[in-house]
Amino acid sequence: MVEPGGEEERPLLDSAQNDCPPRKALPPLCDPRRLAHRLLVLALMCFLGFGSYFCYDNPAALQTQVQRDMKVNTATFMALYAWYSWPNVVLCFFGGFLIDRVFGIRLGTIIFSSFVCVGQVIFAMGALFNTFWLMEAGRFVFGIGGESLAVAQNTYAVSWFKGKELNLVFGLQLSMARIGSTVNMNIMGWIYSRVQDLLGSTGHSTLGFTLMIGGVTCIFSLSCALFLAYLDKRAEKILCKEQGKTGEVIKLTDVKDFSLSLWLIFIICVCYYAAVFPFIGLGKVFFIEKFKFSSQEASAINSIVYIISAPMSPVFGFLVDKLGRNIIWVMFAIVATLASHIMLAFTFWNPWIAMCILGVAYSLLACALWPMVAFVVPEHQLGTAYGFMQSIQNLGLAIIAIAAGTILDSRGYLFLEVFFSACVCLSLIAVVMLYFVNHLTGGDLNWSAKKREKLQKLAAAEAEKREKLRRQKEDDLVKLQPKNDFSLRNRYLSKLGAQLPDNYSSYLSALAHRSVLK
Amino acid sequence: MPAGGRLLLPGLWLLGGLSCLLAAAGGDRRQVTLQYIPGSNSSSASLLHVRAVGRNDTLHYVWSGIGAPTVLLVYTRSESSALHVNWTKLLSASPAGAIWIEPPGSVVYSTAVVFTKVFEYNGTNASGLSKGQEEPFYPSYDLAGFSWQIVNQTALMAKFQGMNTVDPGGTSHNGTISFQVTAYEEGGRDSPLPRLLHTANSSKVEFIMDSVAPRGNKSRFLLEVVTVEEKGGHKRLQSVRSIDDEYTPTIFEMAQLVSKPRNDSVGPSFFQWKTTAYGSRDASRENAIRCRYYPLQTANRTLPGPSIAHAYFGEGLGRSHSIAAINISFSGEDGEVYAEKGYLSWSALLGFGTPPKDAFSPLVMAIVAVALGTPVVLLLAGALVVLFARRKRRSQYEPIN
C-alpha cells in the first residue's frame, strides 16, 4: 500500500499495519482495493446526493401548483427557498466540524440523509394538511441536512479516491446533481397530473401526495448512505484506513485578515448567484406567461441551465486550468449573463437562446471563480474563507428569494428581470474593481497559466534551495518536524496558484462546499 | 430540443416603448360631468350621460340599461352639443330616433358597445373551447332581461347593477352582475389592478359578477360583447404584446378592438383590455383569472334588441351599420378561482384616439441606466488610474541604457 501523502506523512513506525488481519482473497466487487468495488462505491456516492438535489427544486417545478393549492402569493412561495437557506447561513461553518469531530463521516452522512428525508416528509405533510407553515418547517429541516450532506458526500469522495480519480469523481458527482435537478424539473409536473387523475381533483392533498412521491428519492438516498456506511466500515477493517475527514479548520477571527480581493470575490459570488437561482425558482411561470410556453416546455427550458452545465463544467474547468486569466473569464461569464437577462427582459426573442447563454456563462463562472479564492487566501484560512463565502451566499439567496417574490407580485417580471440585471451589474462592478485592484497590487489572479507555470518552477527551485539551506542549518529540527516543510512549500505553491497533484492540493477541503461549486 | 417553434418578434420594443411614452401622455384635460337622467315616472329605466368637454369638441358617453347594457360613444365638434331623449318613444316598441344629439351637424363619429349575454359552460378542459370541442353550455343569462339600476354614483363613477327578472327565484338569486363606469378628466393610471393606462378621451367599464351561483363544479363564464360601427367602418381585433408587465404583473398581452383609422383629429375609437380578470375585491396576482378572447365574428351578425343603440342609430341598424361580436371568457386555467370567492371583475377601457400603450416607468429606466452605466464609468476610471500609475512608476526609474 502506497501512502498518498508521501514520505513526510508516513508514520515513523508502521504500527497500524501490524494490527491488520491477514488479507484473504475477495471477489473483485467486494474487494475495496479493486476498481470494480470502487465503482460500486462511486455509484452509491453519486446517488447519495440525488434525493436532496431532486427535492431542492421541487417548489420551482410545481410553482403554479403550490401557489394555487396552498393559496399563497409569490413572496410567501419564495420563502420556501429562503427557509432552506437560513440554517445554512450558520451551518456551513460547522458542517466540517460536525463530520470530523462529532459524528464521523459515516454517522454524519446517515444523520444528514435522515434530515433530508424527514424534512421532505414534513414538507409533504404540510401540503397534505394544508398548513403552509409546516411546509416551511419542512424546508428548514431539509436545509439542515441538504448542504451538510453535500459536504459529507465530497468527504467520502476524497477518502476513497484521493490521489486516484478524484477530479473525475467530483465531476461525476456534480453531473449527478444536475441530473437530479433536471429530472425533478421535468417529471414533477407529470407526477402531479397523474396524482390528479387518480384523486380526481387538484388541491392540497394532490400536492401532498406528489411531494411524498418525490420524497421516495430521499429514502433511496438514505439507503445509499446506510449501505455506503457499511462498505466504508468494512473497508476500514480490511484496509486499516482512517475514517475520511474534511480536514477543514474554521477560525472566525480570520475574517479580519481577509484581503480586499477576497471581499470582492464574495460580492461577485453573492450577487451572481442571487440573479441565477431565484430566477430559476420563478422561471417557469415567466416562460408560460411571457412566451406562451406550455407547462412542459417551460419546465424543459427552466432546467436547461442545469443540463448545459453538466457536460460543460469539466470542459471549462480544463480550459481555465490551461489558460489561466481567471478574472477575464469571470468577467466574460458575468457579461454573458447580463446579456441573457437583458434579452429575457427586453425582447421576445426565443428564450432558448438566452437560457443557453445563461447555462454556458454559469458553468464558466463556477469554474473560474472558485479557484480564485485559493489564490488570495493562505492555506490555513481556506476553510474559513469558503465557509464564510457559503454563509453569505446563503444569506444573500434567502433575502433575494423573498425580495424577488415580493417584486414579482407587485411589479411583474420586467421589473424583476431589471432587478436581477442590476444584481449582475453589481457583480460586474466588483469584478472590474477586482481586475484593477489585482493589477495595481500586482496580484496573480489574472496571470496566464504559462506565466504561473514559469513562476511555479522558479518558486519551487527557490523553495528547494531554501529547504536545503534550512536542512543544513537545522538538521535536527527538520527531522523532528518533517511536516513543516511540506506544508510550507505547499502553502507557497498554492499561493502562486500552482497546479498541485491532488494529494498535495491545499484546497481539497474547499471542494467540499457545494454551493460555491454549483 | 424543441425550440418551441417560435422565433418571436425581433424586439424593437425599447424604441417603441420610449416613443409611445410621449403618445400616451397625449389627450389633455377635459371638463367631465356625470349626469343621471331618470326616465319617466313609473319605469325604473334611466340613462347615465357622461359629457366630456374639451377644446372645440365634446365627447358623449351614454350608458343605459334599457334592454341590454349599452354605451353610445359620440364625438361632436362643438363645445355645446347636447343630448336629447324622447322618453315615451324610447320606452315604446319602436324606439328608433328616441335619442339624438343637438345640433346634429356637430356629430363627427359615433359608435356603440353592447354587452348582450353571459354564457356559462362546464369547462372541464380549459382549452376545450379553443379546440372547437363541444362544451356543455348552461342556459345563458340574457342581460337584456335583467333590470338595471344605478347604485353608488359619485362624481366620476357610477355602477349599474342588474337583477335577473326573468328568473327571480332561479340560480342567480342574490347574485348580481354589474357594470361600473369610470370617467376620466385627464390621463393617468388607476391604482387597483389591472392599472390600465387611460387618457382624457377614454373611460373605463368594469364587468363584475358577484355571488352568481355557478351551476356546475367547473363553471366558466363567457361575456359576449357586440360593437356597432358606422357604415364603411369596421372594427379590427388586435393583440398587442408588450414586454412591459410592470403595471399588470405577469400579463404581457393587451387585446383591443380598434376602428378604421380616421383622418381627422379624433382618431379611431377603441375598446381595449388586458387579458386578465380578478377573482377578488382586492385584485392581486394570485387571484388572477385568465381571460381569453375568441375571433371577432362579423358575418351576418344582428344586434338583438332592444337597446339604446337601436334608439340612436335608427331602424336601419342592421343594414347600414357593421356589427361585430366578440366572446371573452374567464377561465382560471388551473383551479376554480371564481368558485372560491364567487367574485369576478374584468376591466376594459373605451374611448377615442389611438389606444394607450404602456411605457417603461422612470424607475425602471433609472435602474437600467445606473446599473449599466456604473461598470462602464468604473472601467474608464480604472483604466485612467492604471495608466497614470504606470506613467508615474516609469518616471521614477530612469532606463539604464
Coordinates of N, CA and C in Angstrom, one line a residue, chain A residues 63-64 67-68 71-74 196 200-202 285-286 288-294 297 300 304 307 331 338 342 345-353 407-415 418-419 421-422 425-426 428-430 432-433 436 439-440, chain B residues 1-11 13-14 193 195 218 241-253 275 285-286 290 333-336 340 360-361 363-364 367-368 370-372 374-375 378-383 385-386 389-390 393:
Chain A
Q63 N -44.4 25.3 -9.2 CA -44.7 26.7 -8.7 C -46.2 27.0 -8.8
T64 N -46.7 26.8 -10.0 CA -48.2 27.2 -10.2 C -49.0 26.3 -9.2
Q67 N -48.7 27.4 -5.5 CA -49.3 28.7 -5.3 C -50.8 28.6 -5.3
R68 N -51.3 27.8 -6.2 CA -52.8 27.6 -6.3 C -53.3 26.8 -5.2
K71 N -52.7 28.5 -1.9 CA -53.2 29.9 -1.9 C -52.3 30.9 -1.3
V72 N -51.1 30.9 -1.8 CA -50.0 31.8 -1.3 C -49.6 32.7 -2.5
N73 N -49.1 33.9 -2.1 CA -48.6 34.7 -3.1 C -47.1 34.4 -3.4
T74 N -46.5 35.0 -4.3 CA -45.2 34.6 -4.7 C -44.1 34.8 -3.7
Q196 N -53.3 13.8 -9.8 CA -54.6 14.5 -10.0 C -55.7 13.6 -10.7
G200 N -58.8 12.7 -8.8 CA -60.0 13.3 -9.4 C -60.0 14.8 -9.3
S201 N -59.1 15.4 -8.5 CA -59.2 16.9 -8.4 C -57.8 17.4 -8.0
T202 N -57.6 18.7 -8.3 CA -56.5 19.4 -7.8 C -56.7 19.8 -6.3
V285 N -43.2 30.1 -14.5 CA -44.4 31.0 -14.8 C -44.0 32.0 -15.8
F286 N -42.8 32.5 -15.7 CA -42.3 33.6 -16.7 C -42.4 33.1 -18.1
I288 N -44.2 30.6 -19.2 CA -45.6 30.3 -19.6 C -46.3 31.6 -20.0
E289 N -46.1 32.6 -19.1 CA -46.9 33.9 -19.3 C -46.3 34.7 -20.5
K290 N -45.0 34.9 -20.5 CA -44.5 35.9 -21.5 C -44.3 35.2 -22.8
F291 N -43.8 34.0 -22.8 CA -43.5 33.4 -24.1 C -44.5 32.3 -24.5
K292 N -45.6 32.2 -23.8 CA -46.7 31.3 -24.2 C -46.2 29.9 -24.3
F293 N -45.3 29.5 -23.4 CA -44.9 28.1 -23.5 C -45.9 27.2 -22.8
S294 N -46.0 26.0 -23.2 CA -46.8 25.0 -22.4 C -46.0 24.7 -21.1
E297 N -43.0 22.5 -21.8 CA -41.9 23.3 -22.4 C -41.2 24.2 -21.4
A300 N -38.9 22.3 -19.3 CA -37.7 21.9 -20.0 C -36.7 23.1 -20.1
I304 N -32.7 23.9 -18.5 CA -31.6 23.9 -19.5 C -30.3 24.3 -18.9
I307 N -28.8 21.4 -17.4 CA -28.5 20.4 -18.4 C -27.1 20.8 -19.0
M331 N -15.2 37.8 -15.8 CA -15.8 39.0 -16.4 C -16.7 38.6 -17.6
L338 N -25.4 38.9 -18.0 CA -26.1 40.2 -18.1 C -26.9 40.3 -19.4
I342 N -30.9 40.6 -20.0 CA -31.4 41.8 -20.7 C -32.3 41.3 -21.9
A345 N -35.5 40.2 -20.6 CA -36.3 41.3 -20.1 C -36.9 42.1 -21.2
F346 N -36.1 42.4 -22.2 CA -36.5 43.4 -23.1 C -36.9 42.9 -24.5
T347 N -36.8 41.7 -24.8 CA -37.1 41.2 -26.1 C -38.1 40.0 -26.0
F348 N -38.7 39.7 -27.2 CA -39.5 38.5 -27.3 C -38.7 37.4 -28.0
W349 N -37.4 37.6 -28.1 CA -36.6 36.6 -28.8 C -36.8 35.3 -28.2
N350 N -36.6 34.3 -29.0 CA -36.7 32.9 -28.5 C -35.9 32.7 -27.2
P351 N -36.6 32.4 -26.1 CA -35.8 32.4 -24.8 C -34.8 31.3 -24.7
W352 N -34.9 30.3 -25.6 CA -33.9 29.2 -25.6 C -32.5 29.8 -25.8
I353 N -32.4 30.9 -26.6 CA -31.1 31.5 -26.9 C -30.5 32.0 -25.5
I407 N -41.2 41.5 -5.4 CA -41.2 42.3 -6.6 C -42.1 41.7 -7.7
L408 N -42.1 40.4 -7.8 CA -42.9 39.8 -8.9 C -44.4 40.1 -8.6
D409 N -44.8 40.0 -7.4 CA -46.2 40.2 -7.1 C -46.7 41.6 -7.3
S410 N -45.7 42.6 -7.0 CA -46.2 44.0 -7.1 C -45.8 44.6 -8.4
R411 N -44.7 44.2 -9.0 CA -44.3 44.9 -10.2 C -44.0 44.1 -11.4
G412 N -44.2 42.8 -11.3 CA -44.1 42.0 -12.5 C -42.7 41.6 -12.9
Y413 N -42.7 40.8 -14.0 CA -41.4 40.2 -14.4 C -40.4 41.2 -15.0
L414 N -40.9 42.2 -15.7 CA -40.0 43.1 -16.3 C -39.1 43.7 -15.2
F415 N -39.8 44.2 -14.2 CA -39.0 44.8 -13.1 C -38.1 43.8 -12.4
V418 N -35.1 43.4 -14.5 CA -34.3 44.5 -14.3 C -33.5 44.5 -13.0
F419 N -34.2 44.0 -12.0 CA -33.6 43.8 -10.6 C -32.5 42.8 -10.7
S421 N -30.8 42.0 -13.4 CA -29.8 42.6 -14.2 C -28.9 43.5 -13.3
A422 N -29.6 44.2 -12.4 CA -28.9 45.2 -11.5 C -27.9 44.4 -10.6
C425 N -25.1 43.4 -12.6 CA -24.2 44.6 -12.8 C -23.4 44.8 -11.6
L426 N -23.9 44.6 -10.4 CA -23.2 44.8 -9.1 C -22.0 43.9 -9.1
L428 N -20.6 42.7 -11.7 CA -19.7 43.2 -12.8 C -18.8 44.3 -12.3
I429 N -19.5 45.2 -11.5 CA -18.7 46.3 -10.9 C -17.6 45.7 -10.0
A430 N -18.0 44.6 -9.2 CA -17.0 44.0 -8.3 C -15.9 43.4 -9.1
V432 N -14.8 44.2 -12.1 CA -14.0 45.3 -12.7 C -13.0 45.8 -11.7
M433 N -13.6 46.0 -10.5 CA -12.7 46.5 -9.4 C -11.6 45.5 -9.0
F436 N -8.8 45.7 -11.4 CA -7.8 46.8 -11.2 C -7.1 46.7 -9.9
H439 N -4.5 44.3 -10.5 CA -3.5 44.9 -11.4 C -2.6 45.8 -10.6
L440 N -3.2 46.6 -9.8 CA -2.4 47.6 -9.1 C -1.5 47.0 -8.0
Chain B
M1 N -33.6 19.4 -29.1 CA -34.5 20.0 -28.1 C -35.5 20.9 -28.9
P2 N -36.8 20.8 -28.6 CA -37.7 21.6 -29.4 C -37.6 23.1 -29.0
A3 N -37.4 23.9 -30.0 CA -37.2 25.3 -29.7 C -38.5 26.0 -29.6
G4 N -39.6 25.3 -29.4 CA -40.9 26.0 -29.2 C -41.4 26.4 -30.5
G5 N -40.6 26.4 -31.5 CA -41.1 26.7 -32.9 C -41.5 28.1 -33.1
R6 N -41.1 28.9 -32.2 CA -41.5 30.3 -32.3 C -40.3 31.3 -32.2
L7 N -39.9 31.8 -33.3 CA -39.0 32.9 -33.3 C -39.8 34.2 -33.2
L8 N -39.8 34.8 -32.1 CA -40.7 35.9 -31.8 C -40.2 37.2 -32.4
L9 N -41.1 38.1 -32.5 CA -40.8 39.4 -33.0 C -39.5 39.9 -32.5
P10 N -38.6 40.2 -33.4 CA -37.4 40.9 -33.0 C -37.7 42.1 -32.3
G11 N -37.1 42.4 -31.2 CA -37.6 43.4 -30.3 C -37.0 44.8 -30.6
W13 N -38.6 46.9 -29.1 CA -39.6 47.4 -28.1 C -39.1 48.6 -27.3
L14 N -37.7 48.6 -27.2 CA -37.2 49.7 -26.4 C -37.5 51.0 -27.0
L193 N -55.4 47.0 -9.6 CA -55.1 46.2 -10.8 C -56.4 46.1 -11.7
R195 N -54.6 48.2 -13.5 CA -53.9 49.5 -13.7 C -53.8 49.9 -15.2
K218 N -67.4 23.0 -12.4 CA -66.3 23.6 -13.1 C -66.9 24.7 -14.0
R241 N -48.7 42.7 -27.9 CA -47.9 42.0 -26.9 C -46.8 43.0 -26.5
S242 N -46.6 43.1 -25.2 CA -45.7 44.1 -24.7 C -44.7 43.4 -23.7
I243 N -43.5 43.9 -23.7 CA -42.5 43.3 -22.7 C -42.8 43.8 -21.3
D244 N -43.6 44.9 -21.3 CA -43.7 45.6 -20.0 C -44.9 45.1 -19.2
D245 N -44.7 44.4 -18.2 CA -45.8 43.9 -17.3 C -45.7 44.6 -15.9
E246 N -45.0 45.8 -15.9 CA -44.8 46.4 -14.6 C -46.1 46.7 -13.9
Y247 N -47.1 47.2 -14.7 CA -48.3 47.7 -14.1 C -49.3 46.6 -13.8
T248 N -49.3 45.6 -14.7 CA -50.2 44.4 -14.5 C -49.3 43.2 -14.4
P249 N -48.8 42.8 -13.3 CA -47.8 41.8 -13.2 C -48.2 40.5 -13.9
T250 N -47.2 40.0 -14.6 CA -47.3 38.7 -15.4 C -48.3 38.7 -16.6
I251 N -48.9 39.9 -16.8 CA -49.8 39.9 -18.0 C -49.0 40.7 -19.1
F252 N -48.8 40.0 -20.2 CA -48.0 40.6 -21.3 C -48.8 41.0 -22.5
E253 N -50.1 40.8 -22.4 CA -50.9 41.0 -23.6 C -52.0 41.9 -23.4
T275 N -55.5 40.9 -20.8 CA -56.1 39.6 -20.8 C -56.0 38.9 -19.4
R285 N -52.2 39.4 -7.8 CA -51.7 38.5 -8.8 C -52.3 37.1 -8.6
E286 N -52.3 36.7 -7.3 CA -52.7 35.3 -7.0 C -54.1 35.0 -7.2
R290 N -57.5 33.8 -15.8 CA -57.1 34.0 -17.2 C -58.3 34.4 -18.0
E333 N -57.3 28.9 -15.7 CA -56.8 27.7 -16.4 C -56.6 26.6 -15.4
D334 N -56.1 27.0 -14.3 CA -55.8 26.0 -13.2 C -56.6 26.4 -12.0
G335 N -57.6 25.6 -11.7 CA -58.3 25.9 -10.4 C -59.5 26.7 -10.6
E336 N -60.3 26.8 -9.7 CA -61.6 27.4 -9.8 C -61.6 28.7 -8.9
E340 N -64.1 30.0 -5.5 CA -63.6 30.3 -4.2 C -64.4 31.5 -3.5
F360 N -42.2 52.2 -20.3 CA -41.3 51.9 -19.2 C -41.5 53.0 -18.1
S361 N -41.5 52.6 -16.9 CA -41.6 53.6 -15.8 C -40.2 54.3 -15.6
L363 N -38.6 54.7 -13.1 CA -37.8 53.9 -12.1 C -37.0 52.8 -12.8
V364 N -37.7 52.1 -13.7 CA -37.0 51.1 -14.5 C -35.9 51.6 -15.3
I367 N -33.0 52.6 -13.1 CA -32.2 51.4 -12.6 C -31.3 50.9 -13.7
V368 N -31.9 50.8 -14.9 CA -31.1 50.3 -16.1 C -29.9 51.2 -16.3
V370 N -28.4 53.4 -14.4 CA -27.3 53.4 -13.3 C -26.6 52.0 -13.3
A371 N -27.4 50.9 -13.5 CA -26.7 49.6 -13.4 C -25.8 49.4 -14.6
L372 N -26.2 49.8 -15.7 CA -25.3 49.6 -16.9 C -24.2 50.7 -17.0
T374 N -22.7 52.4 -14.4 CA -21.6 52.3 -13.4 C -20.4 51.5 -13.8
P375 N -20.6 50.2 -14.3 CA -19.4 49.4 -14.7 C -18.6 50.1 -15.8
L378 N -16.7 52.9 -14.3 CA -15.7 52.3 -13.5 C -14.5 51.8 -14.3
L379 N -14.9 51.2 -15.4 CA -13.9 50.7 -16.3 C -13.0 51.8 -16.9
L380 N -13.6 52.9 -17.3 CA -12.9 54.0 -17.8 C -12.0 54.6 -16.7
A381 N -12.6 54.9 -15.5 CA -11.8 55.5 -14.4 C -10.7 54.6 -14.0
G382 N -10.9 53.3 -14.0 CA -9.9 52.3 -13.6 C -8.7 52.4 -14.6
A383 N -9.1 52.4 -15.9 CA -8.1 52.4 -16.9 C -7.2 53.7 -16.8
V385 N -6.6 55.4 -14.0 CA -5.8 55.2 -12.8 C -4.6 54.4 -13.1
V386 N -4.8 53.2 -13.8 CA -3.7 52.3 -14.1 C -2.7 53.0 -15.0
A389 N -0.8 55.5 -13.0 CA 0.1 54.8 -12.1 C 1.4 54.3 -12.8
R390 N 1.1 53.8 -14.0 CA 2.2 53.2 -14.8 C 3.2 54.3 -15.2
R393 N 5.2 55.4 -12.3 CA 6.3 54.4 -12.0 C 7.4 54.5 -13.0

